[in-house]
């Protein structure tokens, strides 16, 4: 009986010690060698931006053109107040600055120099102006004059009114003819006629009495 009991406990002890051995067992970790890339890894390096200009803050926005002139070149966009831009150079007269302006052909534009200030000082070379754009040609349409006459009512020519010159303007002139004929003052004649009239009235009065 004792031997049978020992035989029953033997598998129990084996299971217990085997489980403990599995819990504390840690397999050895072998280092894994990853494949290293061959060749050199490219590095990203920045390029110098050169001169930086910015629009003055008191200017809400400014137009930019495809060339150094607001009359010869079309307007292609605007820059806002305080916006900083890379400058490539100035025009030959120094009034325009060539800037980096993405979204247009060549990614360049021209802004009026008095409207921008230099943020990062550098040397700006003088650049030649790009060629001016050619005006679009207007197609010439050959219209049949007979077809035009069918829809256009002819207007008979009218004679222009003739211009008649006015009569010459006569300016009246006053000449003292009496003084030239009588050589007597006019005041003396008036006084004489008055005296004769008064004398006649006196004679008529005396005869009436």
PDB file of C-alpha atoms in Angstrom:
ATOM      1  CA  UNK A   1       0.000   0.000   0.000  1.00  0.00           C
ATOM      2  CA  UNK A   2       2.841   2.380   0.852  1.00  0.00           C
ATOM      3  CA  UNK A   3       4.487   1.672  -2.479  1.00  0.00           C
ATOM      4  CA  UNK A   4       1.228   2.373  -4.297  1.00  0.00           C
ATOM      5  CA  UNK A   5       0.793   5.714  -2.533  1.00  0.00           C
ATOM      6  CA  UNK A   6       4.344   6.754  -3.473  1.00  0.00           C
ATOM      7  CA  UNK A   7       3.666   5.735  -7.032  1.00  0.00           C
ATOM      8  CA  UNK A   8       0.573   8.020  -7.118  1.00  0.00           C
ATOM      9  CA  UNK A   9       2.460  11.059  -5.737  1.00  0.00           C
ATOM     10  CA  UNK A  10       5.341  10.690  -8.207  1.00  0.00           C
ATOM     11  CA  UNK A  11       3.435  12.011 -11.277  1.00  0.00           C
ATOM     12  CA  UNK A  12       2.114  14.916  -9.206  1.00  0.00           C
ATOM     13  CA  UNK A  13       5.624  16.028  -8.226  1.00  0.00           C
ATOM     14  CA  UNK A  14       6.838  15.640 -11.800  1.00  0.00           C
ATOM     15  CA  UNK A  15       4.036  17.843 -13.137  1.00  0.00           C
ATOM     16  CA  UNK A  16       4.605  20.480 -10.457  1.00  0.00           C
ATOM     17  CA  UNK A  17       8.373  20.741 -10.971  1.00  0.00           C
ATOM     18  CA  UNK A  18       7.984  20.611 -14.737  1.00  0.00           C
ATOM     19  CA  UNK A  19       5.537  23.535 -14.690  1.00  0.00           C
ATOM     20  CA  UNK A  20       7.842  25.611 -12.519  1.00  0.00           C
ATOM     21  CA  UNK A  21      10.741  24.898 -14.890  1.00  0.00           C
ATOM     22  CA  UNK A  22       8.687  26.057 -17.873  1.00  0.00           C
ATOM     23  CA  UNK A  23       7.703  29.289 -16.078  1.00  0.00           C
ATOM     24  CA  UNK A  24      11.290  30.302 -15.233  1.00  0.00           C
ATOM     25  CA  UNK A  25      12.785  29.078 -18.523  1.00  0.00           C
ATOM     26  CA  UNK A  26      13.815  31.882 -20.929  1.00  0.00           C
ATOM     27  CA  UNK A  27      15.247  30.836 -24.255  1.00  0.00           C
ATOM     28  CA  UNK A  28      18.438  32.587 -25.311  1.00  0.00           C
ATOM     29  CA  UNK A  29      17.913  35.406 -27.793  1.00  0.00           C
ATOM     30  CA  UNK A  30      20.135  35.348 -30.818  1.00  0.00           C
ATOM     31  CA  UNK A  31      21.014  38.734 -32.427  1.00  0.00           C
ATOM     32  CA  UNK A  32      19.403  39.337 -35.806  1.00  0.00           C
ATOM     33  CA  UNK A  33      21.571  41.082 -38.383  1.00  0.00           C
ATOM     34  CA  UNK A  34      19.442  43.334 -40.617  1.00  0.00           C
ATOM     35  CA  UNK A  35      20.528  44.055 -44.145  1.00  0.00           C
ATOM     36  CA  UNK A  36      22.236  47.411 -44.368  1.00  0.00           C
ATOM     37  CA  UNK A  37      21.457  49.594 -47.429  1.00  0.00           C
ATOM     38  CA  UNK A  38      24.231  50.029 -49.904  1.00  0.00           C
ATOM     39  CA  UNK A  39      25.202  53.456 -51.198  1.00  0.00           C
ATOM     40  CA  UNK A  40      24.882  56.899 -49.631  1.00  0.00           C
ATOM     41  CA  UNK A  41      21.629  58.352 -48.321  1.00  0.00           C
ATOM     42  CA  UNK A  42      20.903  61.738 -49.884  1.00  0.00           C
ATOM     43  CA  UNK A  43      20.552  64.654 -47.512  1.00  0.00           C
ATOM     44  CA  UNK A  44      18.260  67.615 -48.065  1.00  0.00           C
ATOM     45  CA  UNK A  45      20.091  70.915 -47.948  1.00  0.00           C
ATOM     46  CA  UNK A  46      18.543  74.357 -48.275  1.00  0.00           C
ATOM     47  CA  UNK A  47      19.530  76.804 -50.955  1.00  0.00           C
ATOM     48  CA  UNK A  48      20.231  80.435 -50.127  1.00  0.00           C
ATOM     49  CA  UNK A  49      17.258  82.656 -50.878  1.00  0.00           C
ATOM     50  CA  UNK A  50      19.269  85.781 -51.584  1.00  0.00           C
ATOM     51  CA  UNK A  51      17.613  89.132 -51.032  1.00  0.00           C
ATOM     52  CA  UNK A  52      14.222  89.123 -49.302  1.00  0.00           C
ATOM     53  CA  UNK A  53      11.772  91.975 -49.828  1.00  0.00           C
ATOM     54  CA  UNK A  54       8.401  92.605 -48.210  1.00  0.00           C
ATOM     55  CA  UNK A  55       5.436  94.832 -48.985  1.00  0.00           C
ATOM     56  CA  UNK A  56       5.049  97.797 -46.646  1.00  0.00           C
ATOM     57  CA  UNK A  57       2.409  97.308 -43.965  1.00  0.00           C
ATOM     58  CA  UNK A  58       0.614 100.533 -44.854  1.00  0.00           C
ATOM     59  CA  UNK A  59      -0.090  99.155 -48.338  1.00  0.00           C
ATOM     60  CA  UNK A  60      -3.123  96.841 -48.327  1.00  0.00           C
ATOM     61  CA  UNK A  61      -2.067  95.054 -51.503  1.00  0.00           C
ATOM     62  CA  UNK A  62      -0.056  95.770 -54.623  1.00  0.00           C
ATOM     63  CA  UNK A  63      -0.399  94.540 -58.182  1.00  0.00           C
ATOM     64  CA  UNK A  64       2.383  92.583 -59.846  1.00  0.00           C
ATOM     65  CA  UNK A  65       3.029  92.506 -63.572  1.00  0.00           C
ATOM     66  CA  UNK A  66       4.756  90.241 -66.052  1.00  0.00           C
ATOM     67  CA  UNK A  67       7.319  92.953 -66.772  1.00  0.00           C
ATOM     68  CA  UNK A  68       8.735  96.200 -65.358  1.00  0.00           C
ATOM     69  CA  UNK A  69       5.862  98.412 -66.507  1.00  0.00           C
ATOM     70  CA  UNK A  70       2.185  98.784 -65.724  1.00  0.00           C
ATOM     71  CA  UNK A  71       1.438  99.972 -69.260  1.00  0.00           C
ATOM     72  CA  UNK A  72       3.416  97.575 -71.465  1.00  0.00           C
ATOM     73  CA  UNK A  73       2.821  94.355 -69.482  1.00  0.00           C
ATOM     74  CA  UNK A  74      -0.379  92.760 -68.155  1.00  0.00           C
ATOM     75  CA  UNK A  75      -1.224  92.420 -64.461  1.00  0.00           C
ATOM     76  CA  UNK A  76      -0.800  88.823 -63.298  1.00  0.00           C
ATOM     77  CA  UNK A  77      -1.588  88.964 -59.564  1.00  0.00           C
ATOM     78  CA  UNK A  78      -1.269  90.797 -56.256  1.00  0.00           C
ATOM     79  CA  UNK A  79       0.935  90.702 -53.135  1.00  0.00           C
ATOM     80  CA  UNK A  80      -0.443  91.484 -49.684  1.00  0.00           C
ATOM     81  CA  UNK A  81       0.797  93.810 -46.960  1.00  0.00           C
ATOM     82  CA  UNK A  82       3.786  92.348 -45.089  1.00  0.00           C
ATOM     83  CA  UNK A  83       4.235  89.469 -47.548  1.00  0.00           C
ATOM     84  CA  UNK A  84       7.899  88.478 -47.952  1.00  0.00           C
ATOM     85  CA  UNK A  85       9.284  87.413 -51.323  1.00  0.00           C
ATOM     86  CA  UNK A  86      12.596  86.412 -52.837  1.00  0.00           C
ATOM     87  CA  UNK A  87      14.024  89.105 -55.098  1.00  0.00           C
ATOM     88  CA  UNK A  88      16.119  88.228 -58.149  1.00  0.00           C
ATOM     89  CA  UNK A  89      17.086  91.679 -59.391  1.00  0.00           C
ATOM     90  CA  UNK A  90      15.952  95.140 -60.386  1.00  0.00           C
ATOM     91  CA  UNK A  91      15.072  96.733 -63.706  1.00  0.00           C
ATOM     92  CA  UNK A  92      17.564  98.855 -65.593  1.00  0.00           C
ATOM     93  CA  UNK A  93      15.975 102.067 -64.324  1.00  0.00           C
ATOM     94  CA  UNK A  94      15.764 100.719 -60.748  1.00  0.00           C
ATOM     95  CA  UNK A  95      12.000 101.282 -60.433  1.00  0.00           C
ATOM     96  CA  UNK A  96      10.897  97.619 -60.514  1.00  0.00           C
ATOM     97  CA  UNK A  97      11.945  94.498 -58.586  1.00  0.00           C
ATOM     98  CA  UNK A  98      11.775  90.993 -60.029  1.00  0.00           C
ATOM     99  CA  UNK A  99      10.374  88.585 -57.408  1.00  0.00           C
ATOM    100  CA  UNK A 100       9.537  84.907 -57.036  1.00  0.00           C
ATOM    101  CA  UNK A 101       5.798  84.523 -57.662  1.00  0.00           C
ATOM    102  CA  UNK A 102       4.569  80.918 -57.999  1.00  0.00           C
ATOM    103  CA  UNK A 103       1.546  80.021 -60.048  1.00  0.00           C
ATOM    104  CA  UNK A 104       2.431  82.034 -63.158  1.00  0.00           C
ATOM    105  CA  UNK A 105       4.598  81.139 -66.179  1.00  0.00           C
ATOM    106  CA  UNK A 106       8.218  81.150 -65.033  1.00  0.00           C
ATOM    107  CA  UNK A 107       7.153  81.727 -61.383  1.00  0.00           C
ATOM    108  CA  UNK A 108       8.400  85.329 -61.574  1.00  0.00           C
ATOM    109  CA  UNK A 109       6.712  88.717 -61.489  1.00  0.00           C
ATOM    110  CA  UNK A 110       7.643  92.387 -61.204  1.00  0.00           C
ATOM    111  CA  UNK A 111       6.536  94.717 -58.391  1.00  0.00           C
ATOM    112  CA  UNK A 112       6.991  98.484 -58.136  1.00  0.00           C
ATOM    113  CA  UNK A 113      10.120  99.136 -56.060  1.00  0.00           C
ATOM    114  CA  UNK A 114       8.825 102.056 -53.897  1.00  0.00           C
ATOM    115  CA  UNK A 115       6.105  99.761 -52.511  1.00  0.00           C
ATOM    116  CA  UNK A 116       8.491  97.153 -51.029  1.00  0.00           C
ATOM    117  CA  UNK A 117      11.260  97.240 -48.458  1.00  0.00           C
ATOM    118  CA  UNK A 118      14.393  95.091 -48.175  1.00  0.00           C
ATOM    119  CA  UNK A 119      14.237  92.584 -45.295  1.00  0.00           C
ATOM    120  CA  UNK A 120      17.399  90.612 -46.026  1.00  0.00           C
ATOM    121  CA  UNK A 121      20.094  92.813 -47.500  1.00  0.00           C
ATOM    122  CA  UNK A 122      22.050  91.608 -50.491  1.00  0.00           C
ATOM    123  CA  UNK A 123      23.165  92.606 -53.950  1.00  0.00           C
ATOM    124  CA  UNK A 124      20.505  92.794 -56.631  1.00  0.00           C
ATOM    125  CA  UNK A 125      21.762  92.752 -60.211  1.00  0.00           C
ATOM    126  CA  UNK A 126      20.166  94.775 -62.969  1.00  0.00           C
ATOM    127  CA  UNK A 127      18.069  92.652 -65.282  1.00  0.00           C
ATOM    128  CA  UNK A 128      16.784  93.241 -68.774  1.00  0.00           C
ATOM    129  CA  UNK A 129      13.061  93.563 -69.302  1.00  0.00           C
ATOM    130  CA  UNK A 130      11.287  90.571 -70.866  1.00  0.00           C
ATOM    131  CA  UNK A 131       9.824  91.003 -74.354  1.00  0.00           C
ATOM    132  CA  UNK A 132       6.517  92.800 -74.432  1.00  0.00           C
ATOM    133  CA  UNK A 133       3.508  90.633 -75.301  1.00  0.00           C
ATOM    134  CA  UNK A 134       2.210  90.945 -78.819  1.00  0.00           C
ATOM    135  CA  UNK A 135      -1.347  92.124 -79.293  1.00  0.00           C
ATOM    136  CA  UNK A 136      -3.802  89.535 -80.468  1.00  0.00           C
ATOM    137  CA  UNK A 137      -4.478  89.825 -84.192  1.00  0.00           C
ATOM    138  CA  UNK A 138      -7.989  90.701 -85.279  1.00  0.00           C
ATOM    139  CA  UNK A 139      -9.276  88.451 -88.051  1.00  0.00           C
ATOM    140  CA  UNK A 140     -10.368  90.272 -91.177  1.00  0.00           C
ATOM    141  CA  UNK A 141     -13.806  89.186 -92.338  1.00  0.00           C
ATOM    142  CA  UNK A 142     -14.643  89.695 -95.994  1.00  0.00           C
ATOM    143  CA  UNK A 143     -18.253  90.926 -96.064  1.00  0.00           C
ATOM    144  CA  UNK A 144     -20.224  90.883 -99.264  1.00  0.00           C
ATOM    145  CA  UNK A 145     -21.282  94.497 -99.990  1.00  0.00           C
ATOM    146  CA  UNK A 146     -24.452  93.303-101.712  1.00  0.00           C
ATOM    147  CA  UNK A 147     -25.512  91.479 -98.545  1.00  0.00           C
ATOM    148  CA  UNK A 148     -24.749  94.530 -96.446  1.00  0.00           C
ATOM    149  CA  UNK A 149     -26.803  96.767 -98.757  1.00  0.00           C
ATOM    150  CA  UNK A 150     -29.803  94.456 -98.296  1.00  0.00           C
ATOM    151  CA  UNK A 151     -29.888  95.106 -94.535  1.00  0.00           C
ATOM    152  CA  UNK A 152     -28.595  98.669 -94.345  1.00  0.00           C
ATOM    153  CA  UNK A 153     -30.943 101.464 -95.379  1.00  0.00           C
ATOM    154  CA  UNK A 154     -29.065 104.018 -97.468  1.00  0.00           C
ATOM    155  CA  UNK A 155     -29.199 107.571 -96.203  1.00  0.00           C
ATOM    156  CA  UNK A 156     -29.403 110.147 -99.014  1.00  0.00           C
ATOM    157  CA  UNK A 157     -26.797 112.846 -98.734  1.00  0.00           C
ATOM    158  CA  UNK A 158     -28.069 116.233 -97.686  1.00  0.00           C
ATOM    159  CA  UNK A 159     -26.572 119.516 -98.752  1.00  0.00           C
ATOM    160  CA  UNK A 160     -24.754 121.317 -96.037  1.00  0.00           C
ATOM    161  CA  UNK A 161     -26.262 124.717 -95.166  1.00  0.00           C
ATOM    162  CA  UNK A 162     -24.461 127.671 -96.676  1.00  0.00           C
ATOM    163  CA  UNK A 163     -23.035 130.317 -94.457  1.00  0.00           C
ATOM    164  CA  UNK A 164     -24.077 133.926 -95.142  1.00  0.00           C
ATOM    165  CA  UNK A 165     -21.840 136.605 -93.762  1.00  0.00           C
ATOM    166  CA  UNK A 166     -23.669 139.186 -91.630  1.00  0.00           C
ATOM    167  CA  UNK A 167     -23.879 142.819 -92.631  1.00  0.00           C
ATOM    168  CA  UNK A 168     -21.055 145.012 -91.421  1.00  0.00           C
ATOM    169  CA  UNK A 169     -21.662 146.568 -88.059  1.00  0.00           C
ATOM    170  CA  UNK A 170     -22.066 150.336 -88.219  1.00  0.00           C
ATOM    171  CA  UNK A 171     -20.847 152.149 -85.153  1.00  0.00           C
ATOM    172  CA  UNK A 172     -22.485 155.558 -84.653  1.00  0.00           C
ATOM    173  CA  UNK A 173     -20.185 158.492 -84.074  1.00  0.00           C
ATOM    174  CA  UNK A 174     -21.269 161.809 -82.501  1.00  0.00           C
ATOM    175  CA  UNK A 175     -19.955 165.015 -84.118  1.00  0.00           C
ATOM    176  CA  UNK A 176     -20.484 168.462 -82.579  1.00  0.00           C
ATOM    177  CA  UNK A 177     -21.733 170.065 -85.843  1.00  0.00           C
ATOM    178  CA  UNK A 178     -23.504 173.053 -84.257  1.00  0.00           C
ATOM    179  CA  UNK A 179     -20.342 174.386 -82.740  1.00  0.00           C
ATOM    180  CA  UNK A 180     -18.584 174.071 -86.045  1.00  0.00           C
ATOM    181  CA  UNK A 181     -21.338 176.025 -87.907  1.00  0.00           C
ATOM    182  CA  UNK A 182     -22.338 178.804 -85.520  1.00  0.00           C
ATOM    183  CA  UNK A 183     -19.338 179.062 -83.322  1.00  0.00           C
ATOM    184  CA  UNK A 184     -21.856 180.164 -80.627  1.00  0.00           C
ATOM    185  CA  UNK A 185     -22.094 178.309 -77.334  1.00  0.00           C
ATOM    186  CA  UNK A 186     -25.247 176.252 -76.976  1.00  0.00           C
ATOM    187  CA  UNK A 187     -25.891 177.646 -73.536  1.00  0.00           C
ATOM    188  CA  UNK A 188     -25.999 181.168 -74.916  1.00  0.00           C
ATOM    189  CA  UNK A 189     -28.599 180.175 -77.534  1.00  0.00           C
ATOM    190  CA  UNK A 190     -30.791 178.571 -74.896  1.00  0.00           C
ATOM    191  CA  UNK A 191     -30.560 181.663 -72.704  1.00  0.00           C
ATOM    192  CA  UNK A 192     -31.443 183.931 -75.688  1.00  0.00           C
ATOM    193  CA  UNK A 193     -34.489 181.829 -76.655  1.00  0.00           C
ATOM    194  CA  UNK A 194     -35.623 181.854 -73.079  1.00  0.00           C
ATOM    195  CA  UNK A 195     -35.282 185.647 -72.804  1.00  0.00           C
ATOM    196  CA  UNK A 196     -37.293 186.182 -76.033  1.00  0.00           C
ATOM    197  CA  UNK A 197     -40.027 183.877 -74.755  1.00  0.00           C
ATOM    198  CA  UNK A 198     -40.236 185.686 -71.434  1.00  0.00           C
ATOM    199  CA  UNK A 199     -40.346 189.056 -73.217  1.00  0.00           C
ATOM    200  CA  UNK A 200     -43.212 187.858 -75.456  1.00  0.00           C
ATOM    201  CA  UNK A 201     -45.187 186.652 -72.437  1.00  0.00           C
ATOM    202  CA  UNK A 202     -44.717 190.049 -70.707  1.00  0.00           C
ATOM    203  CA  UNK A 203     -45.916 191.936 -73.814  1.00  0.00           C
ATOM    204  CA  UNK A 204     -48.957 189.706 -74.092  1.00  0.00           C
ATOM    205  CA  UNK A 205     -49.784 190.289 -70.439  1.00  0.00           C
ATOM    206  CA  UNK A 206     -49.519 194.086 -70.735  1.00  0.00           C
ATOM    207  CA  UNK A 207     -51.698 194.178 -73.843  1.00  0.00           C
ATOM    208  CA  UNK A 208     -54.320 192.135 -72.147  1.00  0.00           C
ATOM    209  CA  UNK A 209     -54.725 194.671 -69.417  1.00  0.00           C
TER     210      UNK A 209
END
